[in-house]
Amino acid sequence: MKKFLTIIGILLSTTTLAQAFNSDKWCQRLLTPDVISFCNQNFPPPPYKQPKIWIRSTPLHPRFVATAEILEPGEYIINVNFMYLDMELERTMIHELQHILQFHQGRLKTLDEGFYWEGDLYSFDWPYPARPWEIEANQAATDWCK
């Protein structure tokens, strides 16, 4: 009986810890096989806690196609600029999911005074092309979207 209850407990925890995508109706098409594959290969499968990822279309500044943010530990959101929903956004999705991976691993944090990346503090004024977390996200998108 004890083994049976242990197995049931493991199965229940696996289903409650599994990664979940929640997207609004405009962003559902962004969950392509490559995007799902990226997540399956980069986030450890259950019984490890996988991130819960919300994807929504929203107005953003025209120079932003999408952004990734932490809602709370283990829960993240990708905001997709509604102006660009007609475009092919797979590369952008992989880029933003790489940021979620960085957040989830604790390698990247956003603080009031700037970004904390792998033990170093970078001010918000640090040039975008020189930010190491952006370089890594761009490389991940390039590698996955060949």
Coordinates of N, CA and C in Angstrom, one line a residue:
M1 N 0.8 -1.2 0.0 CA 0.0 0.0 0.0 C 0.9 1.3 0.0
K2 N 2.0 1.2 0.8 CA 2.9 2.4 0.8 C 3.5 2.7 -0.5
K3 N 3.9 1.6 -1.3 CA 4.4 1.8 -2.6 C 3.4 2.4 -3.5
F4 N 2.2 1.9 -3.4 CA 1.1 2.4 -4.3 C 0.9 3.9 -4.1
L5 N 0.8 4.3 -2.8 CA 0.6 5.7 -2.5 C 1.8 6.6 -2.9
T6 N 3.0 6.0 -2.9 CA 4.2 6.7 -3.3 C 4.1 6.9 -4.8
I7 N 3.7 5.9 -5.6 CA 3.6 6.0 -7.0 C 2.5 7.0 -7.4
I8 N 1.4 7.0 -6.7 CA 0.3 8.0 -7.0 C 0.8 9.4 -6.7
G9 N 1.6 9.6 -5.6 CA 2.1 10.9 -5.2 C 3.1 11.4 -6.3
I10 N 3.9 10.5 -6.8 CA 4.9 10.9 -7.9 C 4.1 11.3 -9.2
L11 N 3.1 10.5 -9.5 CA 2.3 10.9 -10.7 C 1.6 12.2 -10.6
L12 N 1.0 12.4 -9.4 CA 0.3 13.7 -9.2 C 1.3 14.9 -9.2
S13 N 2.5 14.7 -8.6 CA 3.4 15.8 -8.6 C 4.0 16.1 -9.9
T14 N 4.1 15.0 -10.7 CA 4.6 15.2 -12.1 C 3.6 16.0 -12.9
T15 N 2.3 15.7 -12.8 CA 1.4 16.5 -13.5 C 1.2 17.9 -13.1
T16 N 1.4 18.2 -11.8 CA 1.3 19.5 -11.3 C 2.6 20.3 -11.5
L17 N 3.7 19.7 -11.8 CA 5.0 20.4 -12.0 C 5.3 20.6 -13.5
A18 N 4.5 19.9 -14.3 CA 4.8 20.0 -15.8 C 4.7 21.4 -16.3
Q19 N 5.5 21.7 -17.3 CA 5.5 23.0 -18.0 C 4.2 23.2 -18.7
A20 N 3.7 24.4 -18.6 CA 2.4 24.7 -19.2 C 2.6 26.0 -20.0
F21 N 2.1 26.0 -21.2 CA 2.0 27.2 -22.0 C 0.6 27.7 -21.9
N22 N 0.4 29.0 -21.7 CA -0.9 29.6 -21.7 C -0.8 30.8 -22.7
S23 N -1.5 30.7 -23.8 CA -1.4 31.8 -24.7 C -2.8 32.4 -25.0
D24 N -2.9 33.6 -25.3 CA -4.1 34.2 -25.8 C -4.4 33.7 -27.2
K25 N -5.6 33.9 -27.8 CA -5.9 33.3 -29.1 C -5.1 33.8 -30.2
W26 N -4.5 35.0 -30.1 CA -3.7 35.6 -31.1 C -2.3 35.0 -31.2
C27 N -1.8 34.4 -30.1 CA -0.5 33.9 -30.0 C -0.3 32.4 -30.1
Q28 N -1.4 31.7 -30.2 CA -1.4 30.3 -30.2 C -0.6 29.7 -31.3
R29 N -0.6 30.4 -32.5 CA 0.2 29.9 -33.6 C 1.7 30.1 -33.4
L30 N 2.1 30.8 -32.4 CA 3.5 31.0 -32.1 C 4.1 29.8 -31.5
L31 N 3.3 28.8 -31.0 CA 3.8 27.6 -30.4 C 4.0 26.6 -31.4
T32 N 5.1 26.8 -32.2 CA 5.4 25.9 -33.3 C 6.1 24.7 -32.8
P33 N 6.3 23.6 -33.6 CA 7.0 22.5 -33.2 C 8.5 22.8 -32.7
D34 N 9.1 23.7 -33.4 CA 10.5 24.1 -33.0 C 10.5 24.8 -31.7
V35 N 9.5 25.7 -31.4 CA 9.4 26.3 -30.1 C 9.2 25.3 -29.0
I36 N 8.3 24.3 -29.2 CA 8.0 23.3 -28.2 C 9.3 22.4 -28.1
S37 N 10.0 22.1 -29.1 CA 11.2 21.3 -29.1 C 12.3 22.0 -28.3
F38 N 12.4 23.3 -28.5 CA 13.4 24.1 -27.7 C 13.1 24.0 -26.2
C39 N 11.9 24.1 -25.8 CA 11.5 24.0 -24.4 C 11.8 22.6 -23.9
N40 N 11.4 21.6 -24.7 CA 11.6 20.2 -24.2 C 13.0 19.9 -24.0
Q41 N 13.9 20.5 -24.9 CA 15.3 20.2 -24.7 C 16.1 21.0 -23.7
N42 N 15.5 22.2 -23.3 CA 16.2 23.1 -22.5 C 15.7 23.1 -21.0
F43 N 14.4 22.8 -20.8 CA 13.9 22.7 -19.5 C 13.8 21.3 -19.0
P44 N 14.4 20.9 -17.9 CA 14.4 19.5 -17.5 C 12.9 19.0 -17.3
P45 N 12.7 17.8 -17.8 CA 11.3 17.2 -17.7 C 11.0 16.9 -16.2
P46 N 9.7 16.7 -16.0 CA 9.2 16.3 -14.6 C 10.0 15.1 -14.2
P47 N 10.4 14.9 -13.0 CA 9.8 15.6 -11.8 C 10.4 16.9 -11.5
Y48 N 11.3 17.5 -12.3 CA 11.8 18.8 -12.1 C 10.7 19.8 -12.4
K49 N 10.7 20.9 -11.7 CA 9.6 21.9 -11.9 C 10.0 22.7 -13.1
Q50 N 9.1 22.6 -14.1 CA 9.2 23.4 -15.3 C 8.5 24.7 -15.2
P51 N 8.9 25.7 -16.0 CA 8.3 27.0 -15.9 C 6.9 27.0 -16.5
K52 N 6.1 27.8 -15.9 CA 4.8 28.1 -16.5 C 5.0 29.4 -17.3
I53 N 4.6 29.3 -18.6 CA 4.9 30.4 -19.5 C 3.6 31.0 -20.1
W54 N 3.3 32.2 -19.9 CA 2.2 32.9 -20.4 C 2.6 33.6 -21.7
I55 N 1.8 33.6 -22.7 CA 2.2 34.3 -24.0 C 1.0 35.2 -24.3
R56 N 1.2 36.5 -24.5 CA 0.0 37.3 -24.8 C 0.5 38.4 -25.8
S57 N -0.5 38.9 -26.6 CA -0.3 40.0 -27.5 C -0.6 41.3 -26.7
T58 N 0.2 42.3 -26.9 CA 0.0 43.5 -26.1 C 0.7 44.6 -26.9
P59 N 0.3 45.9 -26.7 CA 0.9 47.0 -27.3 C 2.3 47.2 -26.6
L60 N 3.3 47.3 -27.4 CA 4.7 47.6 -27.0 C 5.2 48.7 -27.8
H61 N 6.3 49.3 -27.4 CA 7.0 50.3 -28.2 C 7.3 49.7 -29.5
P62 N 7.2 50.4 -30.7 CA 7.4 49.8 -32.0 C 8.7 49.1 -32.2
R63 N 9.8 49.5 -31.5 CA 11.1 48.9 -31.7 C 11.2 47.6 -30.9
F64 N 10.2 47.2 -30.1 CA 10.2 45.9 -29.4 C 9.2 45.0 -30.1
V65 N 9.7 43.8 -30.5 CA 8.8 42.8 -31.1 C 8.2 42.0 -29.9
A66 N 9.0 41.7 -28.9 CA 8.6 40.9 -27.8 C 9.5 41.2 -26.6
T67 N 9.0 40.9 -25.4 CA 9.8 41.0 -24.2 C 9.4 39.7 -23.3
A68 N 10.4 39.4 -22.4 CA 10.1 38.3 -21.4 C 10.3 38.9 -20.0
E69 N 9.4 38.5 -19.1 CA 9.5 39.0 -17.8 C 9.2 37.8 -16.8
I70 N 9.6 38.0 -15.6 CA 9.3 37.1 -14.5 C 8.0 37.6 -13.8
L71 N 7.0 36.8 -13.7 CA 5.8 37.2 -12.9 C 6.0 36.8 -11.5
E72 N 6.5 35.6 -11.2 CA 6.9 35.1 -9.9 C 7.8 34.0 -10.1
P73 N 8.5 33.5 -9.1 CA 9.4 32.3 -9.3 C 8.7 31.2 -10.0
G74 N 9.2 30.7 -11.2 CA 8.7 29.6 -11.9 C 7.5 30.0 -12.9
E75 N 7.2 31.3 -12.9 CA 6.1 31.8 -13.8 C 6.5 33.0 -14.5
Y76 N 6.4 32.9 -15.9 CA 7.0 34.0 -16.7 C 6.0 34.4 -17.8
I77 N 6.2 35.5 -18.4 CA 5.3 36.0 -19.5 C 6.2 36.4 -20.7
I78 N 5.7 36.1 -21.8 CA 6.3 36.7 -23.1 C 5.2 37.6 -23.6
N79 N 5.6 38.9 -23.7 CA 4.7 39.9 -24.3 C 5.1 40.1 -25.7
V80 N 4.1 39.8 -26.6 CA 4.4 39.9 -28.1 C 3.7 41.2 -28.6
N81 N 4.4 42.0 -29.3 CA 3.9 43.3 -29.8 C 2.8 42.9 -30.8
F82 N 1.6 43.3 -30.6 CA 0.5 43.0 -31.5 C 0.7 43.5 -32.9
M83 N 1.6 44.5 -33.1 CA 1.8 45.1 -34.4 C 2.6 44.1 -35.3
Y84 N 3.2 43.1 -34.7 CA 4.1 42.2 -35.4 C 3.5 40.7 -35.5
L85 N 2.3 40.5 -35.1 CA 1.7 39.2 -35.0 C 1.6 38.5 -36.4
D86 N 1.5 39.3 -37.5 CA 1.4 38.8 -38.8 C 2.8 38.3 -39.3
M87 N 3.8 38.6 -38.6 CA 5.2 38.2 -39.1 C 5.5 36.8 -38.6
E88 N 6.6 36.2 -39.2 CA 7.1 35.0 -38.7 C 7.9 35.3 -37.4
L89 N 7.5 34.7 -36.3 CA 8.1 35.1 -35.0 C 8.8 34.0 -34.3
E90 N 9.1 32.9 -35.0 CA 9.8 31.7 -34.4 C 11.1 32.1 -33.8
R91 N 11.9 32.9 -34.5 CA 13.2 33.3 -34.0 C 13.0 34.2 -32.7
T92 N 12.1 35.0 -32.8 CA 11.8 35.9 -31.6 C 11.4 35.1 -30.4
M93 N 10.5 34.1 -30.6 CA 10.1 33.2 -29.5 C 11.2 32.5 -28.9
I94 N 12.1 31.9 -29.7 CA 13.3 31.2 -29.2 C 14.1 32.2 -28.4
H95 N 14.3 33.4 -28.9 CA 15.1 34.4 -28.2 C 14.5 34.7 -26.8
E96 N 13.2 34.9 -26.8 CA 12.6 35.2 -25.5 C 12.6 34.0 -24.6
L97 N 12.4 32.8 -25.1 CA 12.4 31.6 -24.3 C 13.8 31.4 -23.7
Q98 N 14.9 31.8 -24.4 CA 16.2 31.7 -23.9 C 16.3 32.6 -22.7
H99 N 15.7 33.8 -22.7 CA 15.7 34.7 -21.5 C 15.0 34.0 -20.4
I100 N 13.9 33.4 -20.7 CA 13.1 32.7 -19.6 C 14.0 31.6 -19.0
L101 N 14.8 30.9 -19.9 CA 15.7 29.9 -19.4 C 16.8 30.5 -18.5
Q102 N 17.3 31.7 -18.9 CA 18.3 32.4 -18.1 C 17.7 32.8 -16.7
F103 N 16.4 33.3 -16.7 CA 15.7 33.6 -15.5 C 15.5 32.4 -14.6
H104 N 15.1 31.3 -15.2 CA 14.7 30.1 -14.5 C 15.9 29.5 -13.9
Q105 N 17.1 29.6 -14.5 CA 18.3 29.1 -14.0 C 19.0 30.0 -13.0
G106 N 18.4 31.2 -12.8 CA 19.0 32.2 -11.9 C 20.2 32.9 -12.4
R107 N 20.5 32.8 -13.7 CA 21.6 33.4 -14.3 C 21.4 34.9 -14.6
L108 N 20.1 35.3 -14.8 CA 19.7 36.6 -15.2 C 18.6 37.1 -14.2
K109 N 18.8 38.3 -13.7 CA 17.8 38.9 -12.8 C 17.7 40.4 -13.2
T110 N 16.5 40.9 -13.1 CA 16.3 42.3 -13.3 C 16.1 42.9 -11.9
L111 N 16.9 43.9 -11.6 CA 16.9 44.6 -10.3 C 16.5 46.1 -10.6
D112 N 16.2 46.8 -9.5 CA 15.9 48.2 -9.6 C 17.1 49.0 -10.2
E113 N 18.3 48.6 -9.9 CA 19.5 49.3 -10.4 C 20.1 48.8 -11.7
G114 N 19.5 47.7 -12.3 CA 20.0 47.2 -13.5 C 19.8 45.7 -13.6
F115 N 20.7 45.0 -14.4 CA 20.6 43.6 -14.6 C 21.7 42.9 -13.9
Y116 N 21.4 41.8 -13.3 CA 22.3 41.0 -12.6 C 22.5 39.7 -13.5
W117 N 23.7 39.6 -14.1 CA 24.0 38.5 -15.0 C 25.2 37.7 -14.5
E118 N 25.0 36.5 -14.1 CA 26.0 35.6 -13.7 C 27.0 36.2 -12.7
G119 N 26.5 36.9 -11.7 CA 27.3 37.4 -10.7 C 27.8 38.9 -10.9
D120 N 27.5 39.5 -12.0 CA 27.9 40.8 -12.3 C 26.7 41.7 -12.5
L121 N 26.8 43.0 -12.0 CA 25.7 43.9 -12.2 C 26.0 44.8 -13.4
Y122 N 25.0 44.9 -14.3 CA 25.1 45.8 -15.5 C 24.0 46.8 -15.3
S123 N 24.3 48.1 -15.6 CA 23.3 49.2 -15.5 C 22.4 49.1 -16.7
F124 N 21.2 49.7 -16.6 CA 20.3 49.8 -17.7 C 20.9 50.5 -18.9
D125 N 21.9 51.3 -18.7 CA 22.6 52.0 -19.8 C 23.5 51.2 -20.6
W126 N 23.8 50.0 -20.1 CA 24.7 49.1 -20.8 C 24.2 48.9 -22.2
P127 N 25.0 49.1 -23.3 CA 24.5 49.0 -24.7 C 23.9 47.6 -25.0
Y128 N 22.7 47.6 -25.6 CA 22.0 46.4 -25.9 C 22.8 45.4 -26.6
P129 N 23.6 45.7 -27.7 CA 24.3 44.7 -28.4 C 25.5 44.1 -27.6
A130 N 25.9 44.8 -26.5 CA 27.0 44.3 -25.7 C 26.5 43.5 -24.5
R131 N 25.2 43.4 -24.3 CA 24.7 42.7 -23.1 C 24.9 41.2 -23.3
P132 N 25.7 40.5 -22.4 CA 26.0 39.1 -22.7 C 24.7 38.2 -22.7
W133 N 23.7 38.5 -22.0 CA 22.4 37.7 -22.0 C 21.7 37.9 -23.3
E134 N 21.8 39.0 -24.0 CA 21.2 39.2 -25.3 C 22.1 38.5 -26.4
I135 N 23.4 38.6 -26.2 CA 24.2 37.8 -27.2 C 23.9 36.3 -27.1
E136 N 23.7 35.8 -25.9 CA 23.4 34.4 -25.8 C 22.0 34.1 -26.4
A137 N 21.0 35.0 -26.1 CA 19.7 34.7 -26.7 C 19.7 34.8 -28.2
N138 N 20.4 35.8 -28.8 CA 20.5 35.9 -30.2 C 21.2 34.6 -30.8
Q139 N 22.2 34.1 -30.1 CA 22.9 32.9 -30.6 C 22.0 31.7 -30.6
A140 N 21.2 31.6 -29.5 CA 20.2 30.5 -29.4 C 19.2 30.5 -30.5
A141 N 18.7 31.7 -30.8 CA 17.8 31.9 -31.9 C 18.4 31.6 -33.2
T142 N 19.6 32.0 -33.4 CA 20.3 31.6 -34.7 C 20.5 30.2 -34.8
D143 N 20.9 29.5 -33.7 CA 21.2 28.1 -33.8 C 19.9 27.2 -34.0
W144 N 18.8 27.7 -33.4 CA 17.6 26.9 -33.6 C 16.8 27.2 -34.9
C145 N 17.1 28.3 -35.5 CA 16.3 28.7 -36.6 C 17.2 28.8 -37.9
K146 N 17.9 27.7 -38.1 CA 18.8 27.7 -39.3 C 18.1 27.4 -40.5

